[in-house]
Short mmCIF file of C-alpha atoms in Angstrom, two decimals:
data_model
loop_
_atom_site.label_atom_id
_atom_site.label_comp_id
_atom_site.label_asym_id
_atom_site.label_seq_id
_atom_site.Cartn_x
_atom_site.Cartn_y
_atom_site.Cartn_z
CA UNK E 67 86.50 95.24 87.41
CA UNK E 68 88.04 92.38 84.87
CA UNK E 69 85.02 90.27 83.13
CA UNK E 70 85.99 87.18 84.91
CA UNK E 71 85.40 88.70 88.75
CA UNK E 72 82.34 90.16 87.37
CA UNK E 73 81.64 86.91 86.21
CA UNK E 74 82.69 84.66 89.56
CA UNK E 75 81.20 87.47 92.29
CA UNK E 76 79.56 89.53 90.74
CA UNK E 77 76.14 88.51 92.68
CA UNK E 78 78.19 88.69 95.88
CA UNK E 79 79.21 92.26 95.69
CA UNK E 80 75.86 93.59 95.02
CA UNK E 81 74.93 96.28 98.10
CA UNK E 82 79.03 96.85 98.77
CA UNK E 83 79.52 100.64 99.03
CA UNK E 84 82.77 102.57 99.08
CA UNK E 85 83.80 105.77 100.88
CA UNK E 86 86.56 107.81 102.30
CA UNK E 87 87.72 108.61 105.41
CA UNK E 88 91.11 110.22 107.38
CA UNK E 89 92.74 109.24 110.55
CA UNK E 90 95.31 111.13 112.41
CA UNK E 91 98.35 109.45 113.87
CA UNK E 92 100.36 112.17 116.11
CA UNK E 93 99.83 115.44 114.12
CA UNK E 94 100.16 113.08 110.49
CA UNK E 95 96.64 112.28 108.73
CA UNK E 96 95.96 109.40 106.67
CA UNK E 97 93.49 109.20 104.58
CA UNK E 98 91.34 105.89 103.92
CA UNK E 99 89.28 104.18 101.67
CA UNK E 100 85.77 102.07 103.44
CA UNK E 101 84.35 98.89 101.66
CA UNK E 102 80.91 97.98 102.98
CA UNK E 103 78.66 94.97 102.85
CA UNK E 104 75.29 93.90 104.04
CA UNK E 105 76.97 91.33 105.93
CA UNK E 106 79.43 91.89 108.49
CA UNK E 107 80.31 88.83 109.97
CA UNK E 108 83.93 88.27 109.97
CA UNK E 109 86.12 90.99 111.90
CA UNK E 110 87.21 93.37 109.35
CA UNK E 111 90.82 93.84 107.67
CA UNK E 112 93.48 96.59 106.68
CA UNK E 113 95.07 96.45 103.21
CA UNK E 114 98.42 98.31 102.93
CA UNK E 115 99.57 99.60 99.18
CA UNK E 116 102.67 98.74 97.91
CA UNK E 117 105.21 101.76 96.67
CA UNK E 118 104.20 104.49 94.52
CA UNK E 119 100.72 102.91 94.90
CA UNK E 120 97.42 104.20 97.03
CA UNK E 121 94.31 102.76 98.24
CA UNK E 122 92.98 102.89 95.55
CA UNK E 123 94.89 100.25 93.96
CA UNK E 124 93.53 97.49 96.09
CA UNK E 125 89.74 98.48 93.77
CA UNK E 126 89.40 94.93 92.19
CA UNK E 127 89.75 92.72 95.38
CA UNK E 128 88.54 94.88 98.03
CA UNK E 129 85.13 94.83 97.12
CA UNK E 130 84.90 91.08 96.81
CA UNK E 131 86.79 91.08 100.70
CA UNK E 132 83.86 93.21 101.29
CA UNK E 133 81.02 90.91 100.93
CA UNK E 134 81.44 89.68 105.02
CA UNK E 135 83.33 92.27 106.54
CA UNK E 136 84.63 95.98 106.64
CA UNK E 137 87.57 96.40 104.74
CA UNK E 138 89.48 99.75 105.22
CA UNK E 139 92.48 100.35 102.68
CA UNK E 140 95.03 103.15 104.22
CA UNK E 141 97.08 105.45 101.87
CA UNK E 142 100.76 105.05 103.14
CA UNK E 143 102.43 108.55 104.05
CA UNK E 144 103.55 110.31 101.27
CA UNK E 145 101.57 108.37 99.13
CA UNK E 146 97.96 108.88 97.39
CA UNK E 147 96.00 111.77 99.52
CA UNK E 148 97.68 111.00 102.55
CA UNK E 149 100.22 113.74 104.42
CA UNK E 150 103.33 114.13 102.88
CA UNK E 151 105.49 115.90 105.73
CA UNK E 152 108.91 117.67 105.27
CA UNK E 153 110.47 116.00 108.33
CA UNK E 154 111.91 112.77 108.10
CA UNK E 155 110.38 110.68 111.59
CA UNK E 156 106.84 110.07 110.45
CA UNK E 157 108.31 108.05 107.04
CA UNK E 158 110.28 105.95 109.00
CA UNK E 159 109.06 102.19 109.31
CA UNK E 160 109.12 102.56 113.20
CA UNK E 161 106.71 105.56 113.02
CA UNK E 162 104.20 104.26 110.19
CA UNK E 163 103.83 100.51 112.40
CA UNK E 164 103.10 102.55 115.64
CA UNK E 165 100.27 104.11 113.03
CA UNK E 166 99.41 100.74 111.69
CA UNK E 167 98.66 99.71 115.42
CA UNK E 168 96.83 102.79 116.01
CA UNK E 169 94.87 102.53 113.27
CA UNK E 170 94.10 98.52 113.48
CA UNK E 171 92.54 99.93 117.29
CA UNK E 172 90.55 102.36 115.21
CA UNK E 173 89.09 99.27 113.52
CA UNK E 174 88.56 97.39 116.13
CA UNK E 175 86.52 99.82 117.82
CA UNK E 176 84.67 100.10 114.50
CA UNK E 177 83.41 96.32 114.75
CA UNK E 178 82.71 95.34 118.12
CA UNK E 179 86.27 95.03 119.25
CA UNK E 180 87.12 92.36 116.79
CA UNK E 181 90.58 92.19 116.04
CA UNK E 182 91.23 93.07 112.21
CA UNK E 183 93.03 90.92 109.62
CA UNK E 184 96.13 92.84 107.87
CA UNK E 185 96.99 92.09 104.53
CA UNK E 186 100.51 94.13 103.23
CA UNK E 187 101.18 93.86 99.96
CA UNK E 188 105.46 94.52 99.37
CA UNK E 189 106.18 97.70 101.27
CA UNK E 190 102.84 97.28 103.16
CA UNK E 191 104.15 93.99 104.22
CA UNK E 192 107.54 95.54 104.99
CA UNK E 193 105.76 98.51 107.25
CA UNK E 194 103.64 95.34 108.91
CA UNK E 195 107.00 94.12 109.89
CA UNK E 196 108.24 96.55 111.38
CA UNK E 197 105.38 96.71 113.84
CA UNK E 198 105.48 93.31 114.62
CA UNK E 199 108.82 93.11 114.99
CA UNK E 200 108.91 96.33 117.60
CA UNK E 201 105.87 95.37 119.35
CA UNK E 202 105.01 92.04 119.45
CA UNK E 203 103.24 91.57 122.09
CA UNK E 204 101.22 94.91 120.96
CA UNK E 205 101.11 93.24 117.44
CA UNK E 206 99.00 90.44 118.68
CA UNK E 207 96.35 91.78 121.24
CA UNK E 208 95.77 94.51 117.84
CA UNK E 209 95.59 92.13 115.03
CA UNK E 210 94.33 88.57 114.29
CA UNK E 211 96.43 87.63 111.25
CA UNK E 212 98.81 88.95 108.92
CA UNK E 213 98.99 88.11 105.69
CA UNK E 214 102.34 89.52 103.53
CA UNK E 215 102.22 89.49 99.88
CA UNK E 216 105.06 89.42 98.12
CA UNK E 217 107.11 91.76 101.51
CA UNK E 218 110.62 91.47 101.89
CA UNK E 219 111.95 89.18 105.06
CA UNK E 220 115.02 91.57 106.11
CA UNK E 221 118.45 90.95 105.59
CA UNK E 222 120.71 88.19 106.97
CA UNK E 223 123.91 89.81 106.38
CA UNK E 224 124.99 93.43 107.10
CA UNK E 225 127.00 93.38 103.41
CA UNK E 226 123.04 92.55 101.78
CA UNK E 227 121.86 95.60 103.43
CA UNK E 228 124.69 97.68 102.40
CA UNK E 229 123.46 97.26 98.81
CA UNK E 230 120.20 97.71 99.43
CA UNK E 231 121.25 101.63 101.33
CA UNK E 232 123.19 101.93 98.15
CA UNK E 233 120.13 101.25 95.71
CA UNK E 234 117.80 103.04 97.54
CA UNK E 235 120.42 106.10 98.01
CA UNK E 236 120.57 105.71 94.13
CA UNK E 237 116.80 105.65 93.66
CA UNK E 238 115.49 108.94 95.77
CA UNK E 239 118.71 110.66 93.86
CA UNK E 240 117.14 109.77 90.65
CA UNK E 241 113.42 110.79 91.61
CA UNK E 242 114.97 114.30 92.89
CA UNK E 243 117.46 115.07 89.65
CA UNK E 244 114.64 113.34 86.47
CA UNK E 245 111.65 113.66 88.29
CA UNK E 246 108.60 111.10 88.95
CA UNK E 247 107.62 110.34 84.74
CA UNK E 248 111.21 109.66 83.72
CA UNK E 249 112.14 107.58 86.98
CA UNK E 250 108.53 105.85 86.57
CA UNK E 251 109.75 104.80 82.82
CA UNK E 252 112.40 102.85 84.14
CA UNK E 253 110.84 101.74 87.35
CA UNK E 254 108.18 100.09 85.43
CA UNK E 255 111.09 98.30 83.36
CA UNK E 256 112.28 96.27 86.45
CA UNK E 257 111.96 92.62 85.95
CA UNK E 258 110.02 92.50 89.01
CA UNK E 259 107.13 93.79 87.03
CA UNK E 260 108.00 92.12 83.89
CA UNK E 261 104.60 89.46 84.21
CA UNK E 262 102.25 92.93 84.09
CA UNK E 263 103.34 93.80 80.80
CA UNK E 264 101.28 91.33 80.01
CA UNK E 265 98.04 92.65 81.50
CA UNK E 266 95.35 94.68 79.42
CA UNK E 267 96.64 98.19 78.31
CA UNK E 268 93.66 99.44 80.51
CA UNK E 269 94.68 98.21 83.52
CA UNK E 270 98.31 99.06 82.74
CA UNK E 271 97.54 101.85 82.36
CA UNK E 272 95.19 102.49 85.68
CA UNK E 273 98.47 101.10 87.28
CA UNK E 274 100.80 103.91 86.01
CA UNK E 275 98.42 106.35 86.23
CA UNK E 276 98.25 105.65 90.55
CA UNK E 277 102.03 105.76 89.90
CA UNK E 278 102.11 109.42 88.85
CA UNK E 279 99.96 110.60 91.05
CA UNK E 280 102.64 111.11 93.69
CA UNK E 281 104.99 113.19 94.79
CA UNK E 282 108.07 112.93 93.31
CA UNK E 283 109.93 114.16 97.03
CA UNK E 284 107.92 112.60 99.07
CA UNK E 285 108.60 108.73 97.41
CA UNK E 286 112.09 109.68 97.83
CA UNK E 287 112.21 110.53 101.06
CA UNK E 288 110.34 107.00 101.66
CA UNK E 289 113.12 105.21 99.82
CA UNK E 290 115.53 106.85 102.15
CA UNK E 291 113.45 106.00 105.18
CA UNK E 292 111.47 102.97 104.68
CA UNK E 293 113.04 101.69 101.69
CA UNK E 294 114.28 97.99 102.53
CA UNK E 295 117.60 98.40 103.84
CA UNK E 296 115.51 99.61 106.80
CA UNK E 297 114.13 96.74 107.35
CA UNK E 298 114.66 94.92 111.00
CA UNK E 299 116.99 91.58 109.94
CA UNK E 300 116.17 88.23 109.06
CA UNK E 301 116.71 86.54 112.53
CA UNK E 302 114.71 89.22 113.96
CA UNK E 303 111.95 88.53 111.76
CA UNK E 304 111.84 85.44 111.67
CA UNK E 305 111.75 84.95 115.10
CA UNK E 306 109.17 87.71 115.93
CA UNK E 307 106.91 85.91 113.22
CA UNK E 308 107.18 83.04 115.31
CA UNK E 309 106.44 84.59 119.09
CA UNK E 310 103.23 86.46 117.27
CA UNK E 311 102.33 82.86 115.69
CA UNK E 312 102.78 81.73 119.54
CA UNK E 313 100.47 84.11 120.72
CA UNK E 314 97.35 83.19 118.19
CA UNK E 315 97.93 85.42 115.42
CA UNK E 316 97.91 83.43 111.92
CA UNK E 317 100.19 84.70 109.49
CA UNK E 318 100.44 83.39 105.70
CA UNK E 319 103.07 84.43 102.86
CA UNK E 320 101.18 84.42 99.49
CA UNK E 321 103.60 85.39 96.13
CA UNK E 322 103.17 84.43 92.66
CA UNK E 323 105.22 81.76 91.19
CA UNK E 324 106.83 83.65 88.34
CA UNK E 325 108.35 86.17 91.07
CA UNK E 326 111.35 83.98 91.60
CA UNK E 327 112.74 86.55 93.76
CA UNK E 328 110.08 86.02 96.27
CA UNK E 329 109.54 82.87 95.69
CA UNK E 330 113.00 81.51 97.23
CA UNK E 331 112.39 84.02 99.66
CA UNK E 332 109.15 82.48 100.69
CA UNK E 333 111.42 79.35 101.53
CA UNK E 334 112.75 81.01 104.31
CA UNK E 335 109.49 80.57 106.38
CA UNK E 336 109.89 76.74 106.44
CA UNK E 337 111.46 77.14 109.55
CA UNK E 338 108.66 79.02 111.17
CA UNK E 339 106.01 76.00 111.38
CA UNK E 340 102.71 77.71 111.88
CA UNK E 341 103.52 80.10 109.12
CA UNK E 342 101.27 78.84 105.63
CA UNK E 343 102.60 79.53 102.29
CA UNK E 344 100.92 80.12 99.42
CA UNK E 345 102.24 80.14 95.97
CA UNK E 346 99.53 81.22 93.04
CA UNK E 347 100.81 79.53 89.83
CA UNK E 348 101.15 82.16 86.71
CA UNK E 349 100.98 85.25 88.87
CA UNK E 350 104.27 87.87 89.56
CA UNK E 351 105.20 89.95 92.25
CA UNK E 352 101.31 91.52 92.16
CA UNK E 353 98.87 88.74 93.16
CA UNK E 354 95.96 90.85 93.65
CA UNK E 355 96.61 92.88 90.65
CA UNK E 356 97.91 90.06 88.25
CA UNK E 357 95.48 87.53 89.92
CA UNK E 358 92.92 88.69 91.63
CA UNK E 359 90.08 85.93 91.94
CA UNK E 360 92.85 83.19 92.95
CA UNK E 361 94.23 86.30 95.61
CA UNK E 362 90.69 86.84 96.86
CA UNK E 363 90.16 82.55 97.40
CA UNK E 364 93.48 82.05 99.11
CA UNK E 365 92.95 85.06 101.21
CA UNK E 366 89.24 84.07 102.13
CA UNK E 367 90.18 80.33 102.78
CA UNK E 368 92.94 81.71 105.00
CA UNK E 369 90.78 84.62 106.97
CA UNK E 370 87.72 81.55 107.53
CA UNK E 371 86.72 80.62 110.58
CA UNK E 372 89.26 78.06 112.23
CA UNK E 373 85.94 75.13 112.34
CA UNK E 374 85.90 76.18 108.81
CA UNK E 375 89.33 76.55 107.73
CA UNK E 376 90.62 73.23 105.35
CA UNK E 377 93.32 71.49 106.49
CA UNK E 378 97.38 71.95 104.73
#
């Protein structure tokens, strides 16, 4: 943990404990990391990795989301130690929401029947998506509030998601013919992470280390099944963001304002009114890597209590 959360909540994370667990989702098992407080006050929430990542990458925030509530963090399929199948069904986006559901009844059960918070970061968000946008209405007696963190909104035109079948065609080709260290070298490269390059070679290196600890097939087969071209569309997501809204769930967009990319794309959402956006000045793509005190503030000021919550 970076000097400066030690510093800020360090007091408050004193008696959090960590632990692992698995879950099984028809015939595939996940496995799960457990953050526990003293306190458990607040219903509890789900943090979903971004790609090539694991649970285990959500270590510096998790324990400080800890301090009032359960905080589970899943391992994506074919990711971290989770099941990494040969058949292509149970990486589709379709098949890891109905798990996400599953799994947020799991928690639920876990805390009294308090509906947990889910909090996706890129892909996560993308997978969160896709269960919201194929069951709605199953989306919001499950789960109290979303938050996406830097996830992809779809496509709005059929020639947008043309290129992105092309690039991630191109990227689970590359993963199969160099293998995961070479394709990592570049991936690393992208200009989406180009604001970590600035982060201490320790926790650069923690980062690429998670990286390599997958499976080579198994991200590729993710690319070609939940990579973002197979995302539902813009319209569709946009308007099942607002029916969920409708229905009570509270949703917020947080991405850091030197991700451009995201950004604009966070724009999009003006048109969904109950929808808050958050923008964390001198963070990328990353928050809760790049930023992770500001990520754990705007996520707790989101998550409080409505009497509690501060006005936009």
């Amino acid at each position: 943990m970076s000097e400066v959360l030690q510093h800020e909540f360090g007091d408050a994370m004193s008696g959090v404990l960590q632990h692992e667990s698995s879950f099984d989702v028809r015939g595939v098992r996940y496995r799960y990391l457990i953050w526990t407080g003293a306190c458990r006050s607040l219903p509890p929430v789900i943090l979903l990795h971004g790609f090539s990542q694991s649970a285990d990458s959500w270590d510096q925030v998790a324990p400080l989301l800890a301090c009032h509530r359960m905080v589970y963090a899943l391992d994506l399929v074919g990711h971290g130690g989770s099941a990494a199948p040969a058949d292509s069904f149970s990486y589709a986006l379709q098949a890891q929401g109905e798990a996400l559901l599953s799994f947020a009844a799991h928690a639920a059960a876990e805390n009294g029947g308090r509906r947990p918070a889910v909090i996706g970061y890129s892909m996560g968000g993308r997978i969160a998506l896709s269960s919201l946008v194929g069951q709605p209405e199953a989306f919001s007696r499950t789960v109290s509030s979303l938050v996406l963190e830097s996830a992809g909104l779809g496509f709005a035109t059929d020639a947008d998601r043309a290129c992105a079948a092309d690039r991630d065609a191109a990227n689970a080709s590359r993963l199969r013919e160099q293998g995961l260290k070479a394709f990592m070298d570049a991936w690393e490269r992208l200009p989406l992470f180009a604001s970590q390059r600035r982060l201490p070679p320790n926790v650069r290196s923690h980062v690429r280390a998670g990286r390599l600890a997958n499976d080579a097939e198994a991200l590729a087969r993710t690319f070609e099944h939940a990579g973002q071209h197979s995302m539902p569309t813009r319209k569709e997501v946009l308007s099942a963001l607002a029916t969920v809204c409708d229905q009570g769930v509270s949703v917020q967009y947080l991405t850091g304002s030197l991700d451009r990319k995201y950004c604009a794309l966070s724009e999009e959402l003006r048109c969904v009114p109950d929808v808050a956006v958050e923008v964390v000045q001198g963070s990328g793509h990353n928050v809760h890597l790049e930023a992770p005190a500001d990520f754990v503030r705007c996520v707790e000021a989101f998550l409080a209590p409505a009497p509690l919550r501060p006005r936009a």
